[in-house]
Amino acid sequence: QITGSVQAVQDAIIQQDQRLSKAMVRSGSLHVTMLVMRLSNEEEINIAAGALSDSKDFVENLLKGKTVELSFQGIDHFRNEVGFVKLAENDHRTILAEIAETMKKIFQEKGILAGEERAFKPHLTFMKLSKSTELRKEVKKIDSSLYEDFKNHYFGDEILHRLDLCSMLKKKQPNGYYYCESSIVFGEKHAAEPDDAELLSLSKRLVENAVLKAVQQYLEETQSKTRQTDGSPAKTETAASGSKNESDNDNT
């Protein structure tokens, strides 16, 4: 729902100014930034991954079993250069800010300078001029009237369940999301995650497919040996046809 609404806003803006298509953030890359840090080498990345892992217990203690449901509503901008969807001001957003502050301290204790001095302002960026240097030469400011119809639009809710340590430099994943160095998952199980029953079913299917493949290969090898022994071309073709039917029956 959220990504669909964001794409609707992007389409509406592009229809009015085609040049701004270069400024749009792909739906697969949509995220809310908790902290920004500079990691110079693999050692620092490993330290940061350890800090993220350590923060899981602190975050869960902070949540005390409560669900953080982030509500995305309305559009705002930074200096008319970045367009973003806002997070509604409520208790859930307050908890998100507490999580960010807790994580910032954990990372700093590990020697990783994370976060900025200015106040934490969670947002969902959907366009920014900095995505294209060519565009910056043509467009200096994003006219807010381009998204006026969506100024107070309700985009949807998202339950907080995962935090990722992402690279802004490494190649993105096929779905458009950032390369993840590590992640932590907490709270309610996300709908996209398979449960034990699904995993068991998948394992059974994999085993069954492997057995069927082995049986098929055995039948084909047996038929091949029969043909070599018999040496009759007419019979070879018939045997090959029979082998295929038997295999198909086995697969069924």
PDB file of C-alpha atoms in Angstrom:
ATOM      1  CA  GLN A   1       0.000   0.000   0.000  1.00  0.00           C
ATOM      2  CA  ILE A   2       2.766   2.431   0.937  1.00  0.00           C
ATOM      3  CA  THR A   3       4.957   1.755  -2.103  1.00  0.00           C
ATOM      4  CA  GLY A   4       1.912   1.862  -4.386  1.00  0.00           C
ATOM      5  CA  SER A   5       0.936   5.289  -3.050  1.00  0.00           C
ATOM      6  CA  VAL A   6       4.513   6.534  -3.370  1.00  0.00           C
ATOM      7  CA  GLN A   7       4.604   5.415  -6.999  1.00  0.00           C
ATOM      8  CA  ALA A   8       1.317   7.245  -7.619  1.00  0.00           C
ATOM      9  CA  VAL A   9       2.900  10.463  -6.290  1.00  0.00           C
ATOM     10  CA  GLN A  10       6.011   9.919  -8.406  1.00  0.00           C
ATOM     11  CA  ASP A  11       3.914   9.321 -11.536  1.00  0.00           C
ATOM     12  CA  ALA A  12       1.864  12.454 -10.903  1.00  0.00           C
ATOM     13  CA  ILE A  13       5.028  14.556 -10.526  1.00  0.00           C
ATOM     14  CA  ILE A  14       6.697  13.111 -13.631  1.00  0.00           C
ATOM     15  CA  GLN A  15       3.571  13.783 -15.707  1.00  0.00           C
ATOM     16  CA  GLN A  16       3.975  17.455 -14.843  1.00  0.00           C
ATOM     17  CA  ASP A  17       7.770  17.582 -15.206  1.00  0.00           C
ATOM     18  CA  GLN A  18       9.411  14.711 -17.093  1.00  0.00           C
ATOM     19  CA  ARG A  19      12.898  15.866 -16.054  1.00  0.00           C
ATOM     20  CA  LEU A  20      12.216  14.850 -12.445  1.00  0.00           C
ATOM     21  CA  SER A  21      12.077  11.146 -13.387  1.00  0.00           C
ATOM     22  CA  LYS A  22      15.844  11.210 -12.740  1.00  0.00           C
ATOM     23  CA  ALA A  23      15.211  12.328  -9.165  1.00  0.00           C
ATOM     24  CA  MET A  24      12.902   9.480  -8.178  1.00  0.00           C
ATOM     25  CA  VAL A  25      13.859   6.786  -5.662  1.00  0.00           C
ATOM     26  CA  ARG A  26      12.983   3.271  -6.827  1.00  0.00           C
ATOM     27  CA  SER A  27      10.297   1.574  -4.753  1.00  0.00           C
ATOM     28  CA  GLY A  28      12.700  -1.260  -3.828  1.00  0.00           C
ATOM     29  CA  SER A  29      15.049   1.253  -2.198  1.00  0.00           C
ATOM     30  CA  LEU A  30      12.479   2.871   0.087  1.00  0.00           C
ATOM     31  CA  HIS A  31      13.653   2.931   3.698  1.00  0.00           C
ATOM     32  CA  VAL A  32      13.707   4.950   6.901  1.00  0.00           C
ATOM     33  CA  THR A  33      17.242   5.894   7.969  1.00  0.00           C
ATOM     34  CA  MET A  34      18.034   5.403  11.648  1.00  0.00           C
ATOM     35  CA  LEU A  35      21.751   6.273  11.616  1.00  0.00           C
ATOM     36  CA  VAL A  36      24.396   7.204   9.070  1.00  0.00           C
ATOM     37  CA  MET A  37      28.031   6.243   9.589  1.00  0.00           C
ATOM     38  CA  ARG A  38      31.275   6.109   7.636  1.00  0.00           C
ATOM     39  CA  LEU A  39      32.909   2.665   7.654  1.00  0.00           C
ATOM     40  CA  SER A  40      36.319   2.756   5.986  1.00  0.00           C
ATOM     41  CA  ASN A  41      37.192  -0.946   5.823  1.00  0.00           C
ATOM     42  CA  GLU A  42      35.958  -4.493   6.473  1.00  0.00           C
ATOM     43  CA  GLU A  43      37.156  -4.386  10.081  1.00  0.00           C
ATOM     44  CA  GLU A  44      34.962  -1.364  10.821  1.00  0.00           C
ATOM     45  CA  ILE A  45      32.044  -3.023   8.986  1.00  0.00           C
ATOM     46  CA  ASN A  46      32.441  -6.074  11.233  1.00  0.00           C
ATOM     47  CA  ILE A  47      32.506  -3.875  14.340  1.00  0.00           C
ATOM     48  CA  ALA A  48      29.341  -2.100  13.162  1.00  0.00           C
ATOM     49  CA  ALA A  49      27.663  -5.460  12.463  1.00  0.00           C
ATOM     50  CA  GLY A  50      28.548  -6.503  16.015  1.00  0.00           C
ATOM     51  CA  ALA A  51      27.078  -3.273  17.376  1.00  0.00           C
ATOM     52  CA  LEU A  52      23.866  -3.893  15.434  1.00  0.00           C
ATOM     53  CA  SER A  53      23.676  -7.416  16.836  1.00  0.00           C
ATOM     54  CA  ASP A  54      24.265  -6.125  20.374  1.00  0.00           C
ATOM     55  CA  SER A  55      21.506  -3.559  19.984  1.00  0.00           C
ATOM     56  CA  LYS A  56      18.835  -6.243  19.474  1.00  0.00           C
ATOM     57  CA  ASP A  57      18.493  -7.039  23.190  1.00  0.00           C
ATOM     58  CA  PHE A  58      18.384  -3.346  24.080  1.00  0.00           C
ATOM     59  CA  VAL A  59      15.699  -2.668  21.459  1.00  0.00           C
ATOM     60  CA  GLU A  60      13.576  -5.618  22.622  1.00  0.00           C
ATOM     61  CA  ASN A  61      13.920  -4.477  26.248  1.00  0.00           C
ATOM     62  CA  LEU A  62      12.802  -1.032  25.141  1.00  0.00           C
ATOM     63  CA  LEU A  63       9.792  -2.419  23.290  1.00  0.00           C
ATOM     64  CA  LYS A  64       8.774  -4.767  26.148  1.00  0.00           C
ATOM     65  CA  GLY A  65       6.754  -6.853  23.700  1.00  0.00           C
ATOM     66  CA  LYS A  66       4.948  -3.831  22.209  1.00  0.00           C
ATOM     67  CA  THR A  67       4.515  -3.472  18.450  1.00  0.00           C
ATOM     68  CA  VAL A  68       5.806  -0.330  16.760  1.00  0.00           C
ATOM     69  CA  GLU A  69       3.366   0.596  13.993  1.00  0.00           C
ATOM     70  CA  LEU A  70       4.662   3.443  11.889  1.00  0.00           C
ATOM     71  CA  SER A  71       1.999   5.513  10.150  1.00  0.00           C
ATOM     72  CA  PHE A  72       3.046   7.265   6.942  1.00  0.00           C
ATOM     73  CA  GLN A  73       0.995  10.340   6.158  1.00  0.00           C
ATOM     74  CA  GLY A  74       1.590  13.612   4.342  1.00  0.00           C
ATOM     75  CA  ILE A  75       4.487  14.964   2.271  1.00  0.00           C
ATOM     76  CA  ASP A  76       7.192  17.459   3.185  1.00  0.00           C
ATOM     77  CA  HIS A  77      10.584  18.497   1.820  1.00  0.00           C
ATOM     78  CA  PHE A  78      14.107  19.511   2.785  1.00  0.00           C
ATOM     79  CA  ARG A  79      15.089  22.839   1.175  1.00  0.00           C
ATOM     80  CA  ASN A  80      12.885  21.962  -1.835  1.00  0.00           C
ATOM     81  CA  GLU A  81      15.622  19.526  -2.889  1.00  0.00           C
ATOM     82  CA  VAL A  82      14.347  16.332  -1.213  1.00  0.00           C
ATOM     83  CA  GLY A  83      10.746  15.147  -1.180  1.00  0.00           C
ATOM     84  CA  PHE A  84       9.658  12.691   1.499  1.00  0.00           C
ATOM     85  CA  VAL A  85       6.650  11.043   3.125  1.00  0.00           C
ATOM     86  CA  LYS A  86       6.254  11.996   6.785  1.00  0.00           C
ATOM     87  CA  LEU A  87       5.762   9.729   9.776  1.00  0.00           C
ATOM     88  CA  ALA A  88       2.743  10.680  11.853  1.00  0.00           C
ATOM     89  CA  GLU A  89       3.527  12.252  15.236  1.00  0.00           C
ATOM     90  CA  ASN A  90       2.456   9.665  17.807  1.00  0.00           C
ATOM     91  CA  ASP A  91       3.766   7.371  20.555  1.00  0.00           C
ATOM     92  CA  HIS A  92       5.076   4.865  18.021  1.00  0.00           C
ATOM     93  CA  ARG A  93       7.251   7.491  16.355  1.00  0.00           C
ATOM     94  CA  THR A  94       8.517   8.505  19.796  1.00  0.00           C
ATOM     95  CA  ILE A  95       9.584   4.898  20.440  1.00  0.00           C
ATOM     96  CA  LEU A  96      11.364   4.863  17.063  1.00  0.00           C
ATOM     97  CA  ALA A  97      13.331   7.942  18.139  1.00  0.00           C
ATOM     98  CA  GLU A  98      14.258   6.197  21.408  1.00  0.00           C
ATOM     99  CA  ILE A  99      15.469   3.163  19.441  1.00  0.00           C
ATOM    100  CA  ALA A 100      17.608   5.416  17.230  1.00  0.00           C
ATOM    101  CA  GLU A 101      19.144   7.131  20.274  1.00  0.00           C
ATOM    102  CA  THR A 102      19.838   3.789  21.991  1.00  0.00           C
ATOM    103  CA  MET A 103      21.510   2.393  18.885  1.00  0.00           C
ATOM    104  CA  LYS A 104      23.553   5.545  18.432  1.00  0.00           C
ATOM    105  CA  LYS A 105      25.036   5.107  21.934  1.00  0.00           C
ATOM    106  CA  ILE A 106      25.803   1.405  21.342  1.00  0.00           C
ATOM    107  CA  PHE A 107      27.599   2.172  18.082  1.00  0.00           C
ATOM    108  CA  GLN A 108      29.562   5.020  19.667  1.00  0.00           C
ATOM    109  CA  GLU A 109      30.635   2.764  22.546  1.00  0.00           C
ATOM    110  CA  LYS A 110      32.121   0.451  19.888  1.00  0.00           C
ATOM    111  CA  GLY A 111      34.070   3.369  18.439  1.00  0.00           C
ATOM    112  CA  ILE A 112      31.736   3.899  15.471  1.00  0.00           C
ATOM    113  CA  LEU A 113      30.741   7.540  15.059  1.00  0.00           C
ATOM    114  CA  ALA A 114      27.078   7.209  14.134  1.00  0.00           C
ATOM    115  CA  GLY A 115      24.258   9.669  13.801  1.00  0.00           C
ATOM    116  CA  GLU A 116      24.319  13.427  13.567  1.00  0.00           C
ATOM    117  CA  GLU A 117      24.024  16.235  16.054  1.00  0.00           C
ATOM    118  CA  ARG A 118      20.750  17.529  14.629  1.00  0.00           C
ATOM    119  CA  ALA A 119      17.461  16.078  15.862  1.00  0.00           C
ATOM    120  CA  PHE A 120      16.361  12.683  14.553  1.00  0.00           C
ATOM    121  CA  LYS A 121      13.683  13.211  11.896  1.00  0.00           C
ATOM    122  CA  PRO A 122      12.523   9.871  10.443  1.00  0.00           C
ATOM    123  CA  HIS A 123      11.210  10.137   6.888  1.00  0.00           C
ATOM    124  CA  LEU A 124      10.649   8.133   3.714  1.00  0.00           C
ATOM    125  CA  THR A 125      12.478   9.809   0.817  1.00  0.00           C
ATOM    126  CA  PHE A 126      10.873   9.317  -2.591  1.00  0.00           C
ATOM    127  CA  MET A 127      12.752  11.924  -4.645  1.00  0.00           C
ATOM    128  CA  LYS A 128      15.947  13.956  -4.404  1.00  0.00           C
ATOM    129  CA  LEU A 129      17.757  16.223  -6.855  1.00  0.00           C
ATOM    130  CA  SER A 130      21.157  14.879  -5.788  1.00  0.00           C
ATOM    131  CA  LYS A 131      20.441  11.595  -7.610  1.00  0.00           C
ATOM    132  CA  SER A 132      21.524  13.278 -10.870  1.00  0.00           C
ATOM    133  CA  THR A 133      24.236  15.908 -11.305  1.00  0.00           C
ATOM    134  CA  GLU A 134      22.818  16.723 -14.743  1.00  0.00           C
ATOM    135  CA  LEU A 135      19.398  17.327 -13.226  1.00  0.00           C
ATOM    136  CA  ARG A 136      20.852  19.665 -10.595  1.00  0.00           C
ATOM    137  CA  LYS A 137      22.061  21.921 -13.411  1.00  0.00           C
ATOM    138  CA  GLU A 138      18.555  22.099 -14.902  1.00  0.00           C
ATOM    139  CA  VAL A 139      16.414  22.096 -11.749  1.00  0.00           C
ATOM    140  CA  LYS A 140      17.463  24.072  -8.677  1.00  0.00           C
ATOM    141  CA  LYS A 141      14.320  23.536  -6.607  1.00  0.00           C
ATOM    142  CA  ILE A 142      11.400  21.101  -6.580  1.00  0.00           C
ATOM    143  CA  ASP A 143       8.133  22.994  -6.850  1.00  0.00           C
ATOM    144  CA  SER A 144       5.915  21.783  -3.992  1.00  0.00           C
ATOM    145  CA  SER A 145       2.812  22.450  -6.100  1.00  0.00           C
ATOM    146  CA  LEU A 146       3.746  19.314  -8.114  1.00  0.00           C
ATOM    147  CA  TYR A 147       2.610  17.115  -5.214  1.00  0.00           C
ATOM    148  CA  GLU A 148      -0.011  19.425  -3.718  1.00  0.00           C
ATOM    149  CA  ASP A 149      -2.787  16.848  -4.204  1.00  0.00           C
ATOM    150  CA  PHE A 150      -0.896  14.429  -1.936  1.00  0.00           C
ATOM    151  CA  LYS A 151       0.093  16.959   0.714  1.00  0.00           C
ATOM    152  CA  ASN A 152      -1.953  15.226   3.430  1.00  0.00           C
ATOM    153  CA  HIS A 153      -2.394  11.838   1.769  1.00  0.00           C
ATOM    154  CA  TYR A 154      -2.479   8.725   3.992  1.00  0.00           C
ATOM    155  CA  PHE A 155       0.089   6.260   2.599  1.00  0.00           C
ATOM    156  CA  GLY A 156      -0.350   3.369   5.020  1.00  0.00           C
ATOM    157  CA  ASP A 157       1.117   1.710   8.121  1.00  0.00           C
ATOM    158  CA  GLU A 158       4.209  -0.474   8.488  1.00  0.00           C
ATOM    159  CA  ILE A 159       5.062  -2.608  11.507  1.00  0.00           C
ATOM    160  CA  LEU A 160       8.709  -2.242  12.513  1.00  0.00           C
ATOM    161  CA  HIS A 161      10.289  -5.692  12.493  1.00  0.00           C
ATOM    162  CA  ARG A 162      13.776  -5.432  10.971  1.00  0.00           C
ATOM    163  CA  LEU A 163      16.817  -3.177  11.065  1.00  0.00           C
ATOM    164  CA  ASP A 164      19.541  -3.470   8.422  1.00  0.00           C
ATOM    165  CA  LEU A 165      23.156  -2.362   8.223  1.00  0.00           C
ATOM    166  CA  CYS A 166      23.246  -1.249   4.580  1.00  0.00           C
ATOM    167  CA  SER A 167      25.994  -0.144   2.217  1.00  0.00           C
ATOM    168  CA  MET A 168      25.345   2.951   0.128  1.00  0.00           C
ATOM    169  CA  LEU A 169      28.293   2.108  -2.140  1.00  0.00           C
ATOM    170  CA  LYS A 170      28.056  -1.617  -2.863  1.00  0.00           C
ATOM    171  CA  LYS A 171      25.857  -2.923  -5.680  1.00  0.00           C
ATOM    172  CA  LYS A 172      22.179  -3.026  -4.770  1.00  0.00           C
ATOM    173  CA  GLN A 173      20.167  -6.242  -4.609  1.00  0.00           C
ATOM    174  CA  PRO A 174      18.091  -7.349  -7.647  1.00  0.00           C
ATOM    175  CA  ASN A 175      14.919  -6.013  -5.990  1.00  0.00           C
ATOM    176  CA  GLY A 176      16.496  -2.545  -5.765  1.00  0.00           C
ATOM    177  CA  TYR A 177      17.160  -2.614  -2.006  1.00  0.00           C
ATOM    178  CA  TYR A 178      20.577  -1.836  -0.598  1.00  0.00           C
ATOM    179  CA  TYR A 179      23.315  -4.408  -0.039  1.00  0.00           C
ATOM    180  CA  CYS A 180      22.894  -5.643   3.538  1.00  0.00           C
ATOM    181  CA  GLU A 181      25.954  -6.337   5.681  1.00  0.00           C
ATOM    182  CA  SER A 182      23.773  -7.670   8.521  1.00  0.00           C
ATOM    183  CA  SER A 183      20.262  -7.435   9.956  1.00  0.00           C
ATOM    184  CA  ILE A 184      18.347  -7.932  13.176  1.00  0.00           C
ATOM    185  CA  VAL A 185      14.713  -9.046  13.326  1.00  0.00           C
ATOM    186  CA  PHE A 186      12.428  -8.599  16.306  1.00  0.00           C
ATOM    187  CA  GLY A 187       8.802  -8.230  17.294  1.00  0.00           C
ATOM    188  CA  GLU A 188       6.060 -10.088  15.467  1.00  0.00           C
ATOM    189  CA  LYS A 189       7.022 -12.471  12.695  1.00  0.00           C
ATOM    190  CA  HIS A 190       6.731 -10.703   9.347  1.00  0.00           C
ATOM    191  CA  ALA A 191       4.185 -12.155   6.952  1.00  0.00           C
ATOM    192  CA  ALA A 192       6.828 -12.723   4.282  1.00  0.00           C
ATOM    193  CA  GLU A 193       8.864 -15.000   6.519  1.00  0.00           C
ATOM    194  CA  PRO A 194       8.110 -18.728   6.181  1.00  0.00           C
ATOM    195  CA  ASP A 195       6.956 -20.495   9.330  1.00  0.00           C
ATOM    196  CA  ASP A 196       8.076 -23.965  10.466  1.00  0.00           C
ATOM    197  CA  ALA A 197       5.255 -25.713   8.576  1.00  0.00           C
ATOM    198  CA  GLU A 198       6.213 -23.978   5.333  1.00  0.00           C
ATOM    199  CA  LEU A 199       9.860 -24.857   5.798  1.00  0.00           C
ATOM    200  CA  LEU A 200       8.965 -28.487   6.492  1.00  0.00           C
ATOM    201  CA  SER A 201       6.770 -28.622   3.387  1.00  0.00           C
ATOM    202  CA  LEU A 202       9.543 -27.089   1.288  1.00  0.00           C
ATOM    203  CA  SER A 203      12.071 -29.621   2.627  1.00  0.00           C
ATOM    204  CA  LYS A 204       9.732 -32.503   1.786  1.00  0.00           C
ATOM    205  CA  ARG A 205       9.247 -31.204  -1.762  1.00  0.00           C
ATOM    206  CA  LEU A 206      12.984 -30.886  -2.259  1.00  0.00           C
ATOM    207  CA  VAL A 207      13.534 -34.478  -1.065  1.00  0.00           C
ATOM    208  CA  GLU A 208      10.708 -35.807  -3.239  1.00  0.00           C
ATOM    209  CA  ASN A 209      12.059 -34.005  -6.295  1.00  0.00           C
ATOM    210  CA  ALA A 210      15.543 -35.398  -5.642  1.00  0.00           C
ATOM    211  CA  VAL A 211      14.152 -38.960  -5.335  1.00  0.00           C
ATOM    212  CA  LEU A 212      12.117 -38.599  -8.537  1.00  0.00           C
ATOM    213  CA  LYS A 213      15.140 -37.282 -10.378  1.00  0.00           C
ATOM    214  CA  ALA A 214      17.243 -40.232  -9.161  1.00  0.00           C
ATOM    215  CA  VAL A 215      14.542 -42.733 -10.236  1.00  0.00           C
ATOM    216  CA  GLN A 216      14.248 -41.068 -13.639  1.00  0.00           C
ATOM    217  CA  GLN A 217      18.016 -41.174 -14.136  1.00  0.00           C
ATOM    218  CA  TYR A 218      18.087 -44.864 -13.102  1.00  0.00           C
ATOM    219  CA  LEU A 219      15.321 -45.736 -15.582  1.00  0.00           C
ATOM    220  CA  GLU A 220      17.061 -43.882 -18.391  1.00  0.00           C
ATOM    221  CA  GLU A 221      20.362 -45.607 -17.669  1.00  0.00           C
ATOM    222  CA  THR A 222      18.620 -49.028 -17.526  1.00  0.00           C
ATOM    223  CA  GLN A 223      16.873 -48.402 -20.852  1.00  0.00           C
ATOM    224  CA  SER A 224      20.139 -47.198 -22.376  1.00  0.00           C
ATOM    225  CA  LYS A 225      21.903 -50.433 -21.371  1.00  0.00           C
ATOM    226  CA  THR A 226      18.993 -52.482 -22.799  1.00  0.00           C
ATOM    227  CA  ARG A 227      19.260 -50.663 -26.124  1.00  0.00           C
ATOM    228  CA  GLN A 228      23.023 -51.171 -26.277  1.00  0.00           C
ATOM    229  CA  THR A 229      22.556 -54.925 -25.624  1.00  0.00           C
ATOM    230  CA  ASP A 230      19.752 -55.344 -28.176  1.00  0.00           C
ATOM    231  CA  GLY A 231      21.283 -53.196 -30.912  1.00  0.00           C
ATOM    232  CA  SER A 232      18.015 -52.743 -32.849  1.00  0.00           C
ATOM    233  CA  PRO A 233      17.425 -49.153 -34.086  1.00  0.00           C
ATOM    234  CA  ALA A 234      13.643 -49.639 -34.273  1.00  0.00           C
ATOM    235  CA  LYS A 235      13.531 -50.999 -30.764  1.00  0.00           C
ATOM    236  CA  THR A 236      15.872 -48.277 -29.502  1.00  0.00           C
ATOM    237  CA  GLU A 237      13.380 -45.580 -30.520  1.00  0.00           C
ATOM    238  CA  THR A 238      10.502 -47.457 -28.912  1.00  0.00           C
ATOM    239  CA  ALA A 239      12.492 -47.994 -25.729  1.00  0.00           C
ATOM    240  CA  ALA A 240      13.400 -44.307 -25.595  1.00  0.00           C
ATOM    241  CA  SER A 241       9.730 -43.381 -25.986  1.00  0.00           C
ATOM    242  CA  GLY A 242       8.746 -45.859 -23.288  1.00  0.00           C
ATOM    243  CA  SER A 243      11.385 -44.495 -20.940  1.00  0.00           C
ATOM    244  CA  LYS A 244       9.993 -40.988 -21.326  1.00  0.00           C
ATOM    245  CA  ASN A 245       6.452 -42.146 -20.565  1.00  0.00           C
ATOM    246  CA  GLU A 246       7.610 -44.030 -17.506  1.00  0.00           C
ATOM    247  CA  SER A 247       9.470 -40.974 -16.301  1.00  0.00           C
ATOM    248  CA  ASP A 248       6.437 -38.780 -16.868  1.00  0.00           C
ATOM    249  CA  ASN A 249       4.300 -41.243 -14.897  1.00  0.00           C
ATOM    250  CA  ASP A 250       6.833 -41.220 -12.063  1.00  0.00           C
ATOM    251  CA  ASN A 251       6.847 -37.417 -12.021  1.00  0.00           C
ATOM    252  CA  THR A 252       3.055 -37.354 -11.932  1.00  0.00           C
TER     253      THR A 252
END
